[in-house]
Coordinates of C-alpha atoms and ligand atoms in Angstrom, one line a residue:
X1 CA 99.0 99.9 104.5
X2 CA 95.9 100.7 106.3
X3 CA 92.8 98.9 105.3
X4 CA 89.3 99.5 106.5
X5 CA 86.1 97.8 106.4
X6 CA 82.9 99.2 106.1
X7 CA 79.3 98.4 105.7
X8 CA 75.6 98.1 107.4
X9 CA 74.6 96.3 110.2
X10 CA 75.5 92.4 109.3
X11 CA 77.5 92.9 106.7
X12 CA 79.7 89.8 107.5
X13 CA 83.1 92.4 108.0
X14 CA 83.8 90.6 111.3
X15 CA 84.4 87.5 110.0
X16 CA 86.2 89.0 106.5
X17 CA 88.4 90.7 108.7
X18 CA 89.7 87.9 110.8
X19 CA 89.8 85.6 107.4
X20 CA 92.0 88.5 105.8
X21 CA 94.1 88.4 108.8
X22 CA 95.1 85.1 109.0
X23 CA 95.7 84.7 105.0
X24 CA 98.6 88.1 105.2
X25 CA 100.2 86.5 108.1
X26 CA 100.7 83.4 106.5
X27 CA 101.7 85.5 103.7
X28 CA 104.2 87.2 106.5
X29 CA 102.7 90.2 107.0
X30 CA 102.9 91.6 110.5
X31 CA 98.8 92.6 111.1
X32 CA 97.2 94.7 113.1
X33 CA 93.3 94.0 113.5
X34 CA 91.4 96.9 115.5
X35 CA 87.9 97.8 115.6
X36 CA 85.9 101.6 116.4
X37 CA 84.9 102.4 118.0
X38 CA 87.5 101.3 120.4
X39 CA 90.9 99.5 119.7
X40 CA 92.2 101.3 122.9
X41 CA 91.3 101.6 126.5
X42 CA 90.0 105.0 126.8
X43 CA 87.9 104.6 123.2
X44 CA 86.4 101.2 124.5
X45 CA 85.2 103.0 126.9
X46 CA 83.8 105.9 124.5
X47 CA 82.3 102.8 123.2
X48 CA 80.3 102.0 125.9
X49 CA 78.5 105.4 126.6
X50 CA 78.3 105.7 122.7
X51 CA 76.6 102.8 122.1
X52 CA 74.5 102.5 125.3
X53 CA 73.6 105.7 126.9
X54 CA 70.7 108.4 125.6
X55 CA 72.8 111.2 123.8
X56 CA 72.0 113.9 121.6
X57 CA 73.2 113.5 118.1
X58 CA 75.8 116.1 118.0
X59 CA 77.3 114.1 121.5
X60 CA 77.0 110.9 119.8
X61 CA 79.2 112.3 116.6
X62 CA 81.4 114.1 119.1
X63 CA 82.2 110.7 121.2
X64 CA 82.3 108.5 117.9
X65 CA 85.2 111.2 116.7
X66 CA 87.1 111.5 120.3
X67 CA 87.5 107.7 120.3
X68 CA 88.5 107.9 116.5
X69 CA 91.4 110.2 117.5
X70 CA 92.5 108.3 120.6
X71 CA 92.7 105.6 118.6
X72 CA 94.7 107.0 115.3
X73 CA 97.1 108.6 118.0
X74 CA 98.1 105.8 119.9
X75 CA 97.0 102.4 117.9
X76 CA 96.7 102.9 114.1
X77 CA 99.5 105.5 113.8
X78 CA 102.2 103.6 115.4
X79 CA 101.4 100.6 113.8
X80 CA 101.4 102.4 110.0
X81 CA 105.0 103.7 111.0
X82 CA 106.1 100.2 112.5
X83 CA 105.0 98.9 108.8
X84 CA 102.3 96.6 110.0
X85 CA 99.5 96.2 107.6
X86 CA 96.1 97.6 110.0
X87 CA 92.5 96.0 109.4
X88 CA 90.1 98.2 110.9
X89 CA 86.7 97.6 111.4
X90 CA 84.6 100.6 110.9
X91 CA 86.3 104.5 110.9
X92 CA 85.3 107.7 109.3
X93 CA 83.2 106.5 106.4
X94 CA 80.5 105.2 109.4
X95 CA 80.5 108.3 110.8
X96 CA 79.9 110.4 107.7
X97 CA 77.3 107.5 107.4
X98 CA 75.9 106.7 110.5
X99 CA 75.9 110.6 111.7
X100 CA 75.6 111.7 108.9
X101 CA 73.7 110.6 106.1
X102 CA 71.3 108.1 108.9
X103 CA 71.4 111.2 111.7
X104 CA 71.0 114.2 109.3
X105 CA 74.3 116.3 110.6
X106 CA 76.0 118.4 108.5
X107 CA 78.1 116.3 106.4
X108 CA 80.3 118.9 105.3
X109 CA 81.1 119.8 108.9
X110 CA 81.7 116.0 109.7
X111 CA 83.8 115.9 106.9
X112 CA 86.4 118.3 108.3
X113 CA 85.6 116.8 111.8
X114 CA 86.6 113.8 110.8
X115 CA 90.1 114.8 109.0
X116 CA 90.9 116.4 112.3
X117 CA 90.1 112.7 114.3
X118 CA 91.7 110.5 112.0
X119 CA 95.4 113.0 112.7
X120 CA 96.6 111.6 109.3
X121 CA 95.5 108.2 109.2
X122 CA 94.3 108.1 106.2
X123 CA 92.8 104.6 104.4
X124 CA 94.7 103.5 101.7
X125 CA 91.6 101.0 101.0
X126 CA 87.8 100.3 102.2
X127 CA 86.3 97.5 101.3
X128 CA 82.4 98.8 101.0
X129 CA 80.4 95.2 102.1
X130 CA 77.2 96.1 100.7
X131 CA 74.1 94.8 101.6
X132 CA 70.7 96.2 101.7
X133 CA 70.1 96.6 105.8
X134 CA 67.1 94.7 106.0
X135 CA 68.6 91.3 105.1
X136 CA 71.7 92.6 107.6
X137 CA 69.6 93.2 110.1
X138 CA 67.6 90.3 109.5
X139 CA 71.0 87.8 109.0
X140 CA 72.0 89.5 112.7
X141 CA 68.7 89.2 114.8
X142 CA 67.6 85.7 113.2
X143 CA 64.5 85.4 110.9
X144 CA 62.5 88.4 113.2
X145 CA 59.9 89.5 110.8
X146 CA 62.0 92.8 109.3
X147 CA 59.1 95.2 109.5
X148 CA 59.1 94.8 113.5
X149 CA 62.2 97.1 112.8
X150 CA 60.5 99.7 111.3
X151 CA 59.3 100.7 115.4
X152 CA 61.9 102.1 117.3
X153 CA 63.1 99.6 119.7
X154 CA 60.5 97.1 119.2
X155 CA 61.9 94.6 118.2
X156 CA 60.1 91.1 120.0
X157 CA 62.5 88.5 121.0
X158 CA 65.8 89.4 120.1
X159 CA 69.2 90.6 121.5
X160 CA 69.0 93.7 120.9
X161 CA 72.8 94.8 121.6
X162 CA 72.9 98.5 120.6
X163 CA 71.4 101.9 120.0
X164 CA 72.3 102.1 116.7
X165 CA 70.3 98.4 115.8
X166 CA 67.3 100.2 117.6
X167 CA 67.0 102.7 115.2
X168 CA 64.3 101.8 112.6
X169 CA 64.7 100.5 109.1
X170 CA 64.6 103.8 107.2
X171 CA 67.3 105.1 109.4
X172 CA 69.7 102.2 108.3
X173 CA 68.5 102.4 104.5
X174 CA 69.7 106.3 105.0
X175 CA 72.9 104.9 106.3
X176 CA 73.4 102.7 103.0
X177 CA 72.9 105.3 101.0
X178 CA 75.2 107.2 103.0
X179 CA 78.0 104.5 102.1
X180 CA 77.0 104.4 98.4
X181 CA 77.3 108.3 98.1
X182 CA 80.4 108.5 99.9
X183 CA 82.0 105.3 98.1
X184 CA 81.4 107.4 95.0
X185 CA 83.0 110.3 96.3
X186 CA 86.4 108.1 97.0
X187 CA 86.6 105.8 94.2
X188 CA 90.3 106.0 94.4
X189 CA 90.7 103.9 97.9
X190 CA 86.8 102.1 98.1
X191 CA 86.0 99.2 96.5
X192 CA 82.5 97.4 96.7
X193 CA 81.8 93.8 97.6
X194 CA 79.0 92.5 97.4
X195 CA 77.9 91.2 100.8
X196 CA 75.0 89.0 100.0
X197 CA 77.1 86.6 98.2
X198 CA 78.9 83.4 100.0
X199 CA 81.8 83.9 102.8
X200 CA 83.9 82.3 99.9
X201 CA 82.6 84.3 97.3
X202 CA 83.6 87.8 99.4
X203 CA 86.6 86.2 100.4
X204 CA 88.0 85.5 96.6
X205 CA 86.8 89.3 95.7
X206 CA 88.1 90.5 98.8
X207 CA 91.0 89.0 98.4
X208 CA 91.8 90.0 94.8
X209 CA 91.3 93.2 95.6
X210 CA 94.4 93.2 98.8
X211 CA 96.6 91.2 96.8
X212 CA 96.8 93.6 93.9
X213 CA 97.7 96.6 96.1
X214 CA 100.3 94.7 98.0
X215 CA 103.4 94.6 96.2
X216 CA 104.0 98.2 96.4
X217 CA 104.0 98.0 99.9
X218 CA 107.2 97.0 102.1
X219 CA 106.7 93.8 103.7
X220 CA 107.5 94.0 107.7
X221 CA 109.2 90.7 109.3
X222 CA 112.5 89.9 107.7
X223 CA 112.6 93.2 106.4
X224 CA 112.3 95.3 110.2
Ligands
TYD301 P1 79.2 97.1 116.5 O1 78.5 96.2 117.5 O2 80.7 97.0 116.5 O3 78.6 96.9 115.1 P2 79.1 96.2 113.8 O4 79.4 94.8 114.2 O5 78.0 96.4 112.8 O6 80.3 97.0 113.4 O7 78.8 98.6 116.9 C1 79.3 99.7 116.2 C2 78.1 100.6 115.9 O8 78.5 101.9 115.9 C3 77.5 100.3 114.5 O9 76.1 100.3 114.6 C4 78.0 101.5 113.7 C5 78.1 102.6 114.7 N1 79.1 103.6 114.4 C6 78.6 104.9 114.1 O10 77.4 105.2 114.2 N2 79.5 105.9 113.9 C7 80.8 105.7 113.8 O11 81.6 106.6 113.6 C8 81.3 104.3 114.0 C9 82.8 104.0 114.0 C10 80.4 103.3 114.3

């Protein structure tokens, strides 16, 4: 089974993720947590130019999509046929997102692109954590005054940690948006949380929302 998470900047998917993690182990469930991009040498390293150096957008999509297919190839793939459940944070819906609905490429083109990255892997389920950006983005940089965000890069006396939190508030909105639309478009495997609510709260609905799609699934341990 292979789960993603998805969601703005802040969206508490981090922490869901490891929380999700632990509770199918203990349920014995062999796990495997990965994260894009990255989740492999080569794609960490995409990582690093991706998120730090100038690019045009078409390079940025490009990189985001070569790390994406590293990564299905010799992480996610694998894992799916060793019958380990895989959390990962982030995968096409953030491009189609971030590159597309936030950077204004052609979605239908990143569409296809993305098919061709992900080399079959394929979600079975995404859990959407929405949350409008601004409180993401305020819940990530501490209580900066949110319209500081709306200038590109100026953001006074925080930790800024990459391009993408640079970008200004409208670009993020766009990127919600993004998720919303494309949540709509894939009913079948996406299913909403609302992000604003309580760490126990998203757990419980998070968690409701696993369990019922599990026992269709082989379990991995005793069973190879
Ligand atoms: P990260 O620090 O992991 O952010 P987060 O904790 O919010 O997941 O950085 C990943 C960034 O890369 C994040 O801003 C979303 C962005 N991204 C894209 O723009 N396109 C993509 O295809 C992916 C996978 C991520």
């Amino acid at each position: 089974m292979f789960i993603t998470f998805e969601g703005p900047e802040g969206s508490g998917k981090s922490t869901q993720i490891a929380l999700l993690a632990e509770t199918l182990e203990q349920a014995g469930w062999a796990v495997l947590t990965t994260r894009e991009p990255g989740g492999v040498a080569v794609a960490e390293r995409l990582r690093e130019i991706v998120l730090h150096d100038k690019l045009t957008s078409e390079a940025e999509a490009l990189i985001f999509l070569a790390a994406r297919a590293e990564h299905a190839h010799s992480r996610i793939l694998p894992a799916l046929a060793a019958g380990k459940i895989v959390l990962c944070d982030r995968f096409s819906d953030s491009t189609l997102a971030y590159q597309g609905y936030g950077l204004g490429l052609n979605l239908e083109l990143l569409r296809s692109l993305c098919t061709f990255a992900e080399s079959g892997a394929k979600p079975d389920l995404t859990l959407l954590m929405d949350l409008d950006p601004a409180i993401g983005l305020s819940r990530r940089f501490g209580a900066q005054p949110m319209l500081d965000l709306g200038l590109q890069g100026a953001v006074p006396g925080s930790q800024l940690a990459n391009r993408m939190e640079h970008r200004g508030i409208d670009f993020h909105q766009r990127v919600h948006k993004g998720f919303l639309a494309e949540a709509d478009l894939n009913r079948d495997r996406t299913c909403l949380i609302d992000a604003s609510q309580s760490i126990k709260h998203v757990r419980t609905r998070r968690w409701s929302e696993v369990k019922r799609r599990l026992p269709a699934r082989r379990k991995s341990g005793g069973s190879g």
